[in-house]
Amino acid sequence: MDFQIEKIKDKNEWENFLKTLDPNIFVQSWNYGDFFRTLGEEAFVLGIKKDGKIVGGSLIVTTTAKRGKFLYLPYGPKLDFSDPEIWPAFVHELKKLAKEHKADFIRVSPFEDDTPEMKYKFKKAGFRPAPLHVLAETTWILELAPDPETLFKAMRDTTRNLINRGKREGVEIRITKDEEALKRLNDLLQETATRHNFTPFSYKYMKAEFDAFKSEDAVQIFEAYFEGKLVSSAVIFFYGDTAVYRHGASTSERIKCQPSYLLQWTAIQEAKKRGMKYYNFWGIAPQNASKKHPFAGITTFKTGFGGFQKDLLHCQDLPVTLKYSLNWLVETFRRIKRGF
């Protein structure tokens, strides 16, 4: 075995490895671990090294709930799955960590394509499909290499028309990191969640996530105002080569120019100015999804900007104690209740 698996203590060492990935993944960043620590959880990085250099690994955080405690790897791990030794060895270390932290199971949301080969590798390692997903698994991504004019022309006609209409009708886009803007977004989010039938993140969660990146200018709030009134808002993260549309909300008031379109186009242009390679719209509904799917109402909106769909492997669980069965039952009931 020509590699070692160990906890990484140096932030820069881990961040330098993440920046070699394509795309860069902000939920694997050191700051994302800091975000979980502010929620009262533990966070650490387990790295794979060859010749003293990180070649793989994952941010790992604990998640504590009444139904059980688990280790969670958000869009991780990132490693060479073709190596017959690395993946089994990494799983072995995960099991040791789970027992050390008294976790009932290990949950992995891999940023890996949904292929039969990947499903087999996880099944062989003892994993099973989780009842629910945690992060977006059917994603929509826009490549930012083309110039702005080319990007604009590649959009759906309706999307272009609504962006132009927003400009003509005086929609104002403001960009800020002010905490009051985050509170305003939270108010809109409660309204949006009711309209589109999904459970929103709490304000405490969004603020902790926002604060973890704010000092490094890696997150902004984009607000759209129409006739002096806030009608749409979005939180955009800028990490490495990728901008991520993480949270969004809008008023239920019917406005013909639909300001959210101009807001997104402004965010895309900002990502382009920052030299980003990708704009990740986050989750969309998979094909043939139920109308009750939490992303059903926003899929047409997101895909209208152009881009491509990336289907990720479904969230995977590795049971560690018998208590996992309780978690499986609770989450299965929630999935059925939500209609997807």
XYZ file of C-alpha atoms in Angstrom, residues 31-337:
307
model
C -14.985 26.814 5.762
C -17.939 24.479 5.354
C -16.551 22.480 8.254
C -16.400 25.713 10.280
C -20.070 26.250 9.428
C -21.018 22.898 10.972
C -18.950 23.670 14.065
C -21.027 26.802 14.663
C -24.094 24.531 14.663
C -22.566 22.551 17.523
C -21.339 19.644 15.391
C -17.835 18.277 14.835
C -15.952 18.582 11.545
C -12.659 17.226 10.314
C -10.899 16.285 7.076
C -9.731 12.758 6.375
C -7.085 12.844 3.670
C -5.364 10.294 1.468
C -1.666 11.008 0.896
C 0.921 9.675 -1.515
C 4.536 10.806 -1.138
C 3.405 13.416 1.369
C 0.846 14.981 -0.993
C -2.950 14.851 -0.691
C -4.500 12.876 -3.553
C -7.974 12.362 -2.114
C -10.175 12.472 0.936
C -13.225 14.206 2.328
C -14.592 16.735 4.723
C -16.568 14.787 7.335
C -19.108 16.331 9.702
C -21.261 14.905 12.441
C -25.025 15.308 12.348
C -26.972 14.745 15.552
C -30.716 14.077 15.566
C -33.187 12.358 17.851
C -33.415 9.431 15.460
C -29.640 8.879 15.507
C -26.206 10.388 14.995
C -24.285 9.974 11.775
C -21.108 10.976 9.997
C -21.815 12.881 6.815
C -19.620 13.449 3.750
C -21.149 16.352 1.746
C -20.378 15.712 -1.935
C -17.506 13.509 -0.822
C -15.300 11.629 -0.817
C -13.099 12.705 -3.709
C -10.682 9.908 -4.507
C -9.528 7.503 -7.193
C -12.341 4.921 -7.167
C -10.524 2.914 -9.847
C -7.754 2.047 -7.381
C -8.676 -1.364 -5.888
C -7.110 -0.510 -2.517
C -7.929 3.145 -1.794
C -11.741 2.980 -1.551
C -11.898 -0.118 0.731
C -9.176 1.382 2.939
C -11.026 4.683 3.163
C -14.282 2.923 4.124
C -12.375 1.027 6.823
C -11.186 4.335 8.306
C -14.716 5.749 8.114
C -16.019 2.826 10.166
C -13.336 3.424 12.798
C -14.284 7.111 12.965
C -17.973 6.251 13.250
C -17.314 4.087 16.301
C -15.019 6.744 17.757
C -17.757 9.381 17.436
C -20.537 6.971 18.483
C -22.321 7.372 15.152
C -25.123 5.034 14.141
C -24.374 5.210 10.432
C -22.281 6.907 7.761
C -24.001 8.967 5.072
C -22.287 9.867 1.807
C -23.519 12.222 -0.935
C -20.921 11.523 -3.635
C -20.232 14.119 -6.312
C -19.893 11.241 -8.765
C -21.910 10.423 -11.866
C -24.845 8.070 -11.374
C -23.487 4.998 -13.163
C -23.907 1.232 -12.617
C -20.180 1.019 -11.857
C -20.383 3.573 -9.015
C -23.492 1.926 -7.588
C -21.666 -1.386 -7.526
C -18.600 0.052 -5.760
C -20.748 1.440 -2.951
C -22.872 -1.698 -2.671
C -19.768 -3.866 -2.487
C -18.471 -1.677 0.358
C -21.663 -2.282 2.351
C -23.581 0.876 1.499
C -27.301 1.028 0.688
C -29.391 3.796 -0.935
C -30.510 6.353 1.660
C -34.249 7.010 2.075
C -33.712 10.720 1.357
C -31.124 12.888 -0.334
C -29.359 15.731 1.504
C -27.745 17.716 -1.320
C -29.020 18.174 -4.863
C -28.579 15.012 -6.950
C -30.126 16.118 -10.241
C -28.237 19.320 -10.901
C -28.145 21.946 -13.629
C -24.804 23.499 -14.551
C -23.891 26.309 -16.934
C -20.382 26.530 -18.385
C -19.142 30.128 -18.355
C -16.365 29.915 -20.948
C -18.363 31.628 -23.755
C -18.527 35.428 -23.839
C -21.648 37.077 -22.302
C -23.270 37.645 -25.694
C -22.939 33.966 -26.612
C -24.274 32.902 -23.203
C -27.258 35.197 -23.651
C -28.058 33.893 -27.138
C -27.944 30.286 -25.898
C -30.800 30.886 -23.449
C -34.389 29.934 -24.060
C -36.294 32.685 -25.918
C -38.638 33.250 -22.991
C -35.698 33.683 -20.617
C -34.021 36.280 -22.836
C -37.283 38.159 -23.296
C -37.951 38.328 -19.559
C -34.417 39.535 -18.823
C -34.830 42.338 -21.370
C -38.294 43.133 -20.080
C -36.968 43.400 -16.539
C -34.424 45.954 -17.716
C -37.042 47.953 -19.632
C -39.477 48.024 -16.730
C -36.894 49.275 -14.262
C -36.083 46.211 -12.157
C -33.202 47.156 -9.861
C -30.639 44.553 -8.785
C -28.727 45.184 -5.570
C -25.732 43.135 -4.410
C -24.884 43.025 -0.722
C -23.516 41.001 2.205
C -25.649 42.814 4.762
C -27.298 40.629 7.402
C -30.573 42.503 7.021
C -30.704 41.297 3.415
C -30.416 37.732 4.643
C -33.358 38.334 6.983
C -35.373 39.715 4.086
C -34.550 36.645 2.020
C -35.665 34.417 4.886
C -39.050 36.149 4.980
C -39.479 35.609 1.251
C -38.307 32.007 1.590
C -41.109 31.103 3.960
C -43.585 32.364 1.356
C -41.822 30.541 -1.486
C -41.684 27.277 0.477
C -45.436 27.331 1.027
C -46.048 28.018 -2.660
C -43.736 25.274 -3.952
C -44.371 22.718 -1.192
C -40.895 22.256 0.299
C -39.337 22.605 3.752
C -36.920 25.571 3.847
C -33.697 25.825 5.806
C -33.962 27.669 9.093
C -32.620 31.198 9.375
C -30.043 29.957 11.910
C -28.758 27.431 9.368
C -28.572 29.925 6.482
C -26.857 32.584 8.600
C -24.228 30.166 9.906
C -23.514 28.974 6.359
C -23.401 32.558 5.085
C -21.105 33.779 7.876
C -18.600 30.984 7.259
C -17.808 32.442 3.800
C -18.624 36.133 4.190
C -15.204 37.299 5.367
C -13.505 35.845 2.273
C -15.880 37.573 -0.161
C -17.080 34.146 -1.241
C -20.817 34.809 -0.875
C -23.222 37.575 -1.922
C -26.942 38.272 -1.717
C -28.590 39.445 -4.932
C -31.870 41.320 -4.472
C -34.359 42.368 -7.159
C -36.562 45.406 -6.506
C -39.580 46.380 -8.587
C -41.302 49.694 -7.996
C -39.298 50.048 -4.797
C -40.360 46.684 -3.355
C -38.186 43.606 -2.795
C -39.637 40.864 -4.993
C -36.808 38.336 -5.377
C -33.618 37.406 -3.543
C -30.855 34.818 -3.879
C -27.708 33.720 -2.032
C -24.825 32.939 -4.382
C -21.577 31.308 -3.242
C -18.340 31.884 -5.180
C -15.769 29.181 -4.477
C -12.770 28.327 -6.635
C -14.002 27.870 -10.197
C -17.717 27.532 -9.378
C -20.552 29.877 -8.434
C -23.497 28.178 -6.709
C -27.114 29.364 -6.566
C -27.669 28.043 -3.039
C -30.854 29.737 -1.769
C -33.541 31.671 -3.590
C -36.969 33.113 -2.920
C -39.534 35.391 -4.521
C -42.825 37.050 -3.754
C -46.096 35.390 -4.721
C -47.191 38.651 -6.313
C -47.583 38.179 -10.066
C -45.214 40.553 -11.865
C -45.181 40.248 -15.654
C -41.479 41.062 -16.050
C -40.552 38.310 -13.506
C -37.507 39.996 -11.890
C -35.888 36.698 -10.857
C -34.651 36.280 -14.437
C -32.691 39.524 -14.433
C -31.400 38.693 -10.959
C -29.964 35.371 -12.131
C -28.453 36.897 -15.250
C -26.736 39.502 -13.051
C -25.350 36.737 -10.802
C -24.092 34.811 -13.837
C -22.321 37.912 -15.124
C -20.736 38.445 -11.691
C -19.457 34.859 -11.738
C -18.060 35.484 -15.204
C -16.264 38.651 -14.003
C -14.712 36.674 -11.160
C -13.247 34.197 -13.632
C -15.513 31.324 -12.651
C -15.712 28.269 -14.896
C -19.174 27.056 -13.854
C -22.472 28.399 -12.561
C -24.255 25.680 -10.608
C -28.015 26.240 -10.376
C -28.159 23.454 -7.740
C -31.145 21.118 -7.797
C -33.790 20.517 -10.436
C -36.498 17.880 -10.612
C -35.497 14.642 -12.363
C -37.336 13.611 -15.489
C -40.794 12.148 -14.888
C -40.777 13.484 -11.309
C -44.046 13.948 -9.447
C -45.616 17.396 -9.498
C -45.149 17.314 -5.717
C -41.373 17.183 -6.099
C -39.894 20.199 -4.221
C -37.997 21.325 -7.358
C -40.819 20.888 -9.852
C -41.752 24.566 -9.848
C -38.247 25.923 -10.459
C -36.881 23.459 -13.018
C -38.199 25.312 -16.082
C -36.845 28.562 -14.674
C -33.323 27.211 -14.141
C -32.967 25.254 -17.370
C -34.000 28.288 -19.426
C -30.567 29.858 -18.896
C -28.842 27.105 -20.868
C -26.450 24.506 -19.542
C -26.496 20.788 -18.955
C -27.909 18.289 -16.487
C -25.552 16.341 -14.229
C -27.027 13.319 -12.479
C -25.185 12.375 -9.313
C -25.191 9.055 -7.508
C -27.997 8.900 -4.967
C -27.113 9.459 -1.304
C -25.677 6.301 0.272
C -25.824 4.990 3.862
C -23.543 2.580 5.661
C -25.266 1.245 8.829
C -23.044 0.978 11.905
C -25.523 0.191 14.708
C -29.017 -1.271 14.855
C -30.397 2.212 15.524
C -30.031 2.914 11.798
C -33.289 0.988 11.254
C -35.201 3.673 13.186
C -33.677 6.403 11.045
C -34.551 4.472 7.879
C -38.197 4.175 8.931
C -38.539 7.869 9.872
C -36.945 9.120 6.656
C -38.846 6.690 4.460
C -42.106 7.996 5.933
C -40.999 11.585 5.278
C -40.128 10.787 1.665
C -43.518 9.219 1.009
C -45.280 12.134 2.697
